[in-house]
PDB file of C-alpha atoms in Angstrom:
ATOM      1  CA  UNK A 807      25.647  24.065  -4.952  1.00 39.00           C
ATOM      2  CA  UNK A 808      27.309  23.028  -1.648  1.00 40.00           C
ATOM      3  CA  UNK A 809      27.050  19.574  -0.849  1.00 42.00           C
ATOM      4  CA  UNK A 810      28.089  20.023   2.729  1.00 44.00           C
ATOM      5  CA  UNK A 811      26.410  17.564   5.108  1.00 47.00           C
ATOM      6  CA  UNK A 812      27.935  17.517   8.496  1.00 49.00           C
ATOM      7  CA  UNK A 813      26.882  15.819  11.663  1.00 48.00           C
ATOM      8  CA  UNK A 814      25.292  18.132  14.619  1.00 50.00           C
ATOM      9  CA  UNK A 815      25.036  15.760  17.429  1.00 44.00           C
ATOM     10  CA  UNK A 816      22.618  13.121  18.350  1.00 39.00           C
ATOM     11  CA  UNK A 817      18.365  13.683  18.869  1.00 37.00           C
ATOM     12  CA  UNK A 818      19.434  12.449  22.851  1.00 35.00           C
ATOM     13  CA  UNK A 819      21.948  15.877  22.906  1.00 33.00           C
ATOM     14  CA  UNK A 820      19.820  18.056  21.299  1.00 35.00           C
ATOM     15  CA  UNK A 821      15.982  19.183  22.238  1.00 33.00           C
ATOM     16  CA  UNK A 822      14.098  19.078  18.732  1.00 36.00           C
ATOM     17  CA  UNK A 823      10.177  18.313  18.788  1.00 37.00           C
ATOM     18  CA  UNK A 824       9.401  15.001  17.408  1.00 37.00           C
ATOM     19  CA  UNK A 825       7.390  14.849  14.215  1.00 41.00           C
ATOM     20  CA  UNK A 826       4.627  11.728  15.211  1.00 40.00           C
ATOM     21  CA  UNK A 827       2.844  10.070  12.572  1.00 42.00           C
ATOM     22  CA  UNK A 828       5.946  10.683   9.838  1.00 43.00           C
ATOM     23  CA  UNK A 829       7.977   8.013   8.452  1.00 43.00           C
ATOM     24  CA  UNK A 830      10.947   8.733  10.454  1.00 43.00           C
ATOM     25  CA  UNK A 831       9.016   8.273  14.082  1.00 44.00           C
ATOM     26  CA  UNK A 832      10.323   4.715  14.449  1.00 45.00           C
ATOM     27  CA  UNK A 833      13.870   5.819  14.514  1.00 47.00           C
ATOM     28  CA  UNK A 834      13.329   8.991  16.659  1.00 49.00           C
ATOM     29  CA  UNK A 835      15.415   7.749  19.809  1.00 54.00           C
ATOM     30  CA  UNK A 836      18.061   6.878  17.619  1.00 61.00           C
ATOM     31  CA  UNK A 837      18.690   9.395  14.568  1.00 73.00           C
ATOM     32  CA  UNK A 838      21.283  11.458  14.547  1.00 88.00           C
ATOM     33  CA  UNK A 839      20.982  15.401  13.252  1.00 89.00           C
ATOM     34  CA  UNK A 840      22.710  16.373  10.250  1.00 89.00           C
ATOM     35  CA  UNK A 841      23.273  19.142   8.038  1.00 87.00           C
ATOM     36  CA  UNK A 842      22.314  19.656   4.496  1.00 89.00           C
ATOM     37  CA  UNK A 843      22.564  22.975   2.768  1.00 87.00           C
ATOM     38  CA  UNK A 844      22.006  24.700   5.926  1.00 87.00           C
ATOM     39  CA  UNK A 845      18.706  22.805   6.928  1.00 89.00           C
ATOM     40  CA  UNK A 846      19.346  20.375  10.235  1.00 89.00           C
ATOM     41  CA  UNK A 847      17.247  17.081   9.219  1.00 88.00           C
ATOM     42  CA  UNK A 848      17.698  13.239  10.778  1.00 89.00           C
ATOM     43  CA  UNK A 849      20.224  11.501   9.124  1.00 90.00           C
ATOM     44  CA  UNK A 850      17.347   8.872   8.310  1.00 89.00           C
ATOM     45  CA  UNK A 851      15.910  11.985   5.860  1.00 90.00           C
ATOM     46  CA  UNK A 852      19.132  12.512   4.624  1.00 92.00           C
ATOM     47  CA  UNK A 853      19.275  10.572   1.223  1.00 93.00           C
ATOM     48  CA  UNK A 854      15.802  12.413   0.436  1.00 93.00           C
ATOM     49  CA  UNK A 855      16.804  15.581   1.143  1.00 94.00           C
ATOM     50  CA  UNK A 856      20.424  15.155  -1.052  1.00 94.00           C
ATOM     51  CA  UNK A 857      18.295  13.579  -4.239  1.00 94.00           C
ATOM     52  CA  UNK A 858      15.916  16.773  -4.020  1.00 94.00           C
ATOM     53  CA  UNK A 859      19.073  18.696  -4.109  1.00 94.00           C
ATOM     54  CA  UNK A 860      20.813  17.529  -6.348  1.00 94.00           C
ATOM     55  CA  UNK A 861      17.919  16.814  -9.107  1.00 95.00           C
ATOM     56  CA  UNK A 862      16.740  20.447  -7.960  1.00 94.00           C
ATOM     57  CA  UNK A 863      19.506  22.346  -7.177  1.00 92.00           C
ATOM     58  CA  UNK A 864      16.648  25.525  -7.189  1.00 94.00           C
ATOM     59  CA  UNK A 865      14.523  24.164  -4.320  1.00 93.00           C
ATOM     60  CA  UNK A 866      16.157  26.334  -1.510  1.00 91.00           C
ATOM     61  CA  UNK A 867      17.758  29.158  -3.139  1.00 89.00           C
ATOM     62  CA  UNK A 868      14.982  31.818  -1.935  1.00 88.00           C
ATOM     63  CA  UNK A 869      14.169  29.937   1.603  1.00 89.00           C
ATOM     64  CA  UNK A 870      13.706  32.799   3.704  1.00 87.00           C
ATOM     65  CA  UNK A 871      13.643  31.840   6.829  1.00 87.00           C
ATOM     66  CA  UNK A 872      16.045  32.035   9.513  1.00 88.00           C
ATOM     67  CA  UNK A 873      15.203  30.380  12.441  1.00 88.00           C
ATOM     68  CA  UNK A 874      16.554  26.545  12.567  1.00 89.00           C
ATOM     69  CA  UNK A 875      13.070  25.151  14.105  1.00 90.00           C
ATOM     70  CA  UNK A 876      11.738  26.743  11.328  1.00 91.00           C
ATOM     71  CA  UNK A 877      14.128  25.617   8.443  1.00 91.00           C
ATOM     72  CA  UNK A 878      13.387  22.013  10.289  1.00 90.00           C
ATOM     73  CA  UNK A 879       9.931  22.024   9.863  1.00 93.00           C
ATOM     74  CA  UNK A 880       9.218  23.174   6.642  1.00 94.00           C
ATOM     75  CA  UNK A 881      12.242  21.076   5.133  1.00 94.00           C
ATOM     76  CA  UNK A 882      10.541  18.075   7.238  1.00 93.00           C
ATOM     77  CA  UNK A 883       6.912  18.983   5.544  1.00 95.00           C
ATOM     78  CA  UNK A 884       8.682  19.110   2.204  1.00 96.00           C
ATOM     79  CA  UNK A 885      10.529  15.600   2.743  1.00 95.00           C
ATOM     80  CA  UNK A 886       6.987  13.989   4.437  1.00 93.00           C
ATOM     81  CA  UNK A 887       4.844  15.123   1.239  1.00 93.00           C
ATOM     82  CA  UNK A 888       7.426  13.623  -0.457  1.00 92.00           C
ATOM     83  CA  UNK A 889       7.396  10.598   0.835  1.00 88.00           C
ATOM     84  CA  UNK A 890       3.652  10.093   0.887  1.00 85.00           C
ATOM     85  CA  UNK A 891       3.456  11.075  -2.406  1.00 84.00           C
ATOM     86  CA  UNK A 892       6.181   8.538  -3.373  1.00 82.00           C
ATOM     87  CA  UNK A 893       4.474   6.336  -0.805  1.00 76.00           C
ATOM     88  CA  UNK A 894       1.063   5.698  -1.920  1.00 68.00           C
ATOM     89  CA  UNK A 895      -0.271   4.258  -5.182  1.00 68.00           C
ATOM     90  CA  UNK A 896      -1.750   7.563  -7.434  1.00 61.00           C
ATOM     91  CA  UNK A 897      -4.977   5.835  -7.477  1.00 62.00           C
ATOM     92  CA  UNK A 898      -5.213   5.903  -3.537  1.00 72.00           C
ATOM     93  CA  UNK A 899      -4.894   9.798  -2.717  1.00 74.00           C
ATOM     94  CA  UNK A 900      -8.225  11.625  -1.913  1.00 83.00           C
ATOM     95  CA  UNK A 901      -8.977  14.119  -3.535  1.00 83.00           C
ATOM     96  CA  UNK A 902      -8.682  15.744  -0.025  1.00 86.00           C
ATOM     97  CA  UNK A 903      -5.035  14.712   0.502  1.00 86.00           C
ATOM     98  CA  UNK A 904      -4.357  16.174  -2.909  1.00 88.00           C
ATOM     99  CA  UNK A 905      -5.858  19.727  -1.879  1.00 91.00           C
ATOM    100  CA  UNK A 906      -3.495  19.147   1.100  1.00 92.00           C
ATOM    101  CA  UNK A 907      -0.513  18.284  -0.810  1.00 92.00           C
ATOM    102  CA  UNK A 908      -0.953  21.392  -2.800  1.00 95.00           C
ATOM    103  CA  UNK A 909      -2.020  23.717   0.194  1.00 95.00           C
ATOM    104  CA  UNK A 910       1.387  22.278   1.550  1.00 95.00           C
ATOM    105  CA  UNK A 911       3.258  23.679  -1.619  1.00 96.00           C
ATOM    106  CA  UNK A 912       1.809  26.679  -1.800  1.00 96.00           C
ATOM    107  CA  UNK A 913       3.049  27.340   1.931  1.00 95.00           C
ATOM    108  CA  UNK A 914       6.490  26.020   1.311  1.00 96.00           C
ATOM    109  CA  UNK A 915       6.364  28.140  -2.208  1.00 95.00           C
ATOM    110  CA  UNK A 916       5.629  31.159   0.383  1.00 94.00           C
ATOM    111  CA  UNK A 917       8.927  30.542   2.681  1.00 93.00           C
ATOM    112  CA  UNK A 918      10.876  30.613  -0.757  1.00 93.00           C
ATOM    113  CA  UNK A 919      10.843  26.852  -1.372  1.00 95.00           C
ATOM    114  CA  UNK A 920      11.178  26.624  -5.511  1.00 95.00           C
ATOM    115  CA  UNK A 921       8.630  23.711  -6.114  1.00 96.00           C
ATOM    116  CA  UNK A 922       7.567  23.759  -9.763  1.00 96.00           C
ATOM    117  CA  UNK A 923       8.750  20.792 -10.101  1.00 95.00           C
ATOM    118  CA  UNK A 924       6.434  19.410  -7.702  1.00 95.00           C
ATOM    119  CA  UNK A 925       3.934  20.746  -8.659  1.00 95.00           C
ATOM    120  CA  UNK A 926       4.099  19.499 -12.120  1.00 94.00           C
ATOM    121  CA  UNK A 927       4.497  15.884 -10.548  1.00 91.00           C
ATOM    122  CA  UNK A 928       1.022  16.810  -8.279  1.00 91.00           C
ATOM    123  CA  UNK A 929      -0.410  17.908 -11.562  1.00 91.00           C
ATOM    124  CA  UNK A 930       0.301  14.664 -13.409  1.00 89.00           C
ATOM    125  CA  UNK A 931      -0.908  12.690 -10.119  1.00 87.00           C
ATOM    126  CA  UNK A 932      -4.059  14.604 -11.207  1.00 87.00           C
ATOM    127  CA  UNK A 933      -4.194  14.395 -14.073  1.00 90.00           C
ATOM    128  CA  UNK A 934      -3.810  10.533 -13.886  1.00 86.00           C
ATOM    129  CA  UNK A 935      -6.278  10.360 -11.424  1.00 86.00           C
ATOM    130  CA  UNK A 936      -8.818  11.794 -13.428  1.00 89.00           C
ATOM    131  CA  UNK A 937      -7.981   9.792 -16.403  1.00 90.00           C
ATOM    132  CA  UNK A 938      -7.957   6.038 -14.485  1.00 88.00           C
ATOM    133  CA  UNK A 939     -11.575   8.082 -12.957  1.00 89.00           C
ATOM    134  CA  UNK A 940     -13.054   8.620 -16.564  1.00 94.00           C
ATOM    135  CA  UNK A 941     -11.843   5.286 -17.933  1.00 95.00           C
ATOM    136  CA  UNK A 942     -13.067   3.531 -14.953  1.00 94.00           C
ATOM    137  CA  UNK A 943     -16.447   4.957 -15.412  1.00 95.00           C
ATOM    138  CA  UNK A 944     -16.808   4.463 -19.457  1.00 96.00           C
ATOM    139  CA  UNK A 945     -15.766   0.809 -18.683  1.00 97.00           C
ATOM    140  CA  UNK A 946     -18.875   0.867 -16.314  1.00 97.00           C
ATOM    141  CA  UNK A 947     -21.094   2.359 -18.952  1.00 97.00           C
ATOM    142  CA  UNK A 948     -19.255  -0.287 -21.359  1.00 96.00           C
ATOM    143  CA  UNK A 949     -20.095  -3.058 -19.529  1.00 96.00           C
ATOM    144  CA  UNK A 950     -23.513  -1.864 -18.354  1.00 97.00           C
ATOM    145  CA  UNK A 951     -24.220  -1.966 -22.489  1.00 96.00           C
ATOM    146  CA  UNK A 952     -22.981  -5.349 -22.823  1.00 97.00           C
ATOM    147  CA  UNK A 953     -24.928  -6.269 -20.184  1.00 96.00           C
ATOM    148  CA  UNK A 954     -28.159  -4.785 -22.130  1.00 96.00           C
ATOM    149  CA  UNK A 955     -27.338  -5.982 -25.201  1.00 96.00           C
ATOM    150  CA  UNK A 956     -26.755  -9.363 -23.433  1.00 96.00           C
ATOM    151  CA  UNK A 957     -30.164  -9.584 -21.933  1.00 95.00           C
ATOM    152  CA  UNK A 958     -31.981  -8.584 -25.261  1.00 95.00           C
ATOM    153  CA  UNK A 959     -30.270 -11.313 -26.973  1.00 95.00           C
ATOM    154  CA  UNK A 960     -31.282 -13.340 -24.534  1.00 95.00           C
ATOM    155  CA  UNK A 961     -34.800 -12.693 -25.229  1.00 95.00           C
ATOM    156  CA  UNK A 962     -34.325 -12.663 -29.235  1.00 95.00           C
ATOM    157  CA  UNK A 963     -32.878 -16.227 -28.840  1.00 95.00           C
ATOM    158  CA  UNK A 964     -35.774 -17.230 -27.256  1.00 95.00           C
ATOM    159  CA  UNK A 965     -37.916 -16.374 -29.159  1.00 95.00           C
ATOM    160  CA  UNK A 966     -35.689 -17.960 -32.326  1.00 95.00           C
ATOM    161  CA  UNK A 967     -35.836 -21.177 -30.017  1.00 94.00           C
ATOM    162  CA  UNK A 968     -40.506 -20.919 -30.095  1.00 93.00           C
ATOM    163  CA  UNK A 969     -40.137 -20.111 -33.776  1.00 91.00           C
ATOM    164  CA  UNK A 970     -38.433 -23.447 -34.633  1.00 90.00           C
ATOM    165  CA  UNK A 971     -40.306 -25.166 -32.510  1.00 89.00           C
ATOM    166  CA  UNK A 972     -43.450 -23.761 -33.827  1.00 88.00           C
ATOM    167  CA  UNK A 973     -42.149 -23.963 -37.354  1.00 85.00           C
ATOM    168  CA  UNK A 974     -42.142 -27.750 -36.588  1.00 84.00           C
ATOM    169  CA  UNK A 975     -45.112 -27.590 -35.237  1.00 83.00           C
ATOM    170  CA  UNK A 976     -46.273 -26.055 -38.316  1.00 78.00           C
ATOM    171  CA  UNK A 977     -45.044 -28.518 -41.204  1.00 69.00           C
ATOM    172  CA  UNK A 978     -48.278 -30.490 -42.971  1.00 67.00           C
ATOM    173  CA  UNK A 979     -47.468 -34.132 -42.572  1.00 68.00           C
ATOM    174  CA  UNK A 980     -47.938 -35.736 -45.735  1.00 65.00           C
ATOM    175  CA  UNK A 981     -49.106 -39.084 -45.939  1.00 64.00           C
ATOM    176  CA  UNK A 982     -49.260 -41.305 -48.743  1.00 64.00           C
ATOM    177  CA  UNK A 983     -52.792 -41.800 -48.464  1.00 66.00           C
ATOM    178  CA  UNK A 984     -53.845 -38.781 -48.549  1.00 63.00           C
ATOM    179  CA  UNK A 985     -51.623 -37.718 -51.307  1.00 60.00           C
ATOM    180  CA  UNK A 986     -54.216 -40.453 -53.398  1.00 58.00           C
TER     181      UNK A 986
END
């Protein structure tokens, strides 16, 4: 794998549509555009983009696209899932942004992005969601038992509490007098 990353120029010498709402809007006016394995990205997505190549060497080798804006923006929606899925806590994703995140796959999978390895990760985000879901809910039903049983005892210790006091109630007082 070539490990090439040269610099193109800055954002201010070269006319590339900004991508709002992404992690890298704050350093728009600023950033400079580099290359990586022939995909021209901001030097602020830069240490992304080289730990998804190295770790995946894979990920590229059947992009089929040839058009730079394109390359851009499909490397950029591969680095932004990325980053919100690195981003937020597992427990915080919608199901809704997880549909997203794998409709997103599935279209980079089409342009010849190799994302098993995502998609494994998406899985187990799943996977753990469901599982925190289900536990979450049987310590509901847990605690909605205890809560039962809680309320009967309760009830059974007052009625233990009338018993000895009627059982006091109860006890023939014996008197010496009448014992004669």
């Amino acid at each position: 794998m070539s490990k090439i990353v040269e610099s193109k120029s800055t954002v201010e010498s070269k006319s590339i549509v900004s991508h709002p709402g992404t992690a890298y809007d704050e350093d728009w006016d600023n950033d400079e555009i580099v290359s990586i394995n022939g995909f021209w990205i901001f030097r602020s997505q830069l240490d992304l983009a080289k730990r998804i190549f190295e770790k995946h060497p894979e990920t590229a080798s059947n992009f089929c696209l040839k058009s730079e804006f394109a390359k851009e923006t499909y490397l950029t929606a591969l680095l932004d899932l990325i980053d919100m899925m690195n981003m937020l806590p597992q427990q915080s994703l919608f199901e809704a942004e997880l549909k997203e995140a794998q409709n997103t796959i599935l279209d980079l999978e089409a342009a010849g992005f190799k994302l098993d390895w995502l998609k494994r990760n998406l899985e187990e985000i799943r996977f753990t969601k469901k599982k925190v879901k289900d536990r979450t809910a049987r310590m509901r039903e847990l605690d909605r038992k205890i809560q039962k049983h809680l309320e009967e005892l309760s009830v059974l210790q007052e009625e233990m509490k009338k018993e000895q006091f009627e059982a006091m109630c109860d006890k023939p007082e014996y008197h010496l007098d009448s014992l004669v």
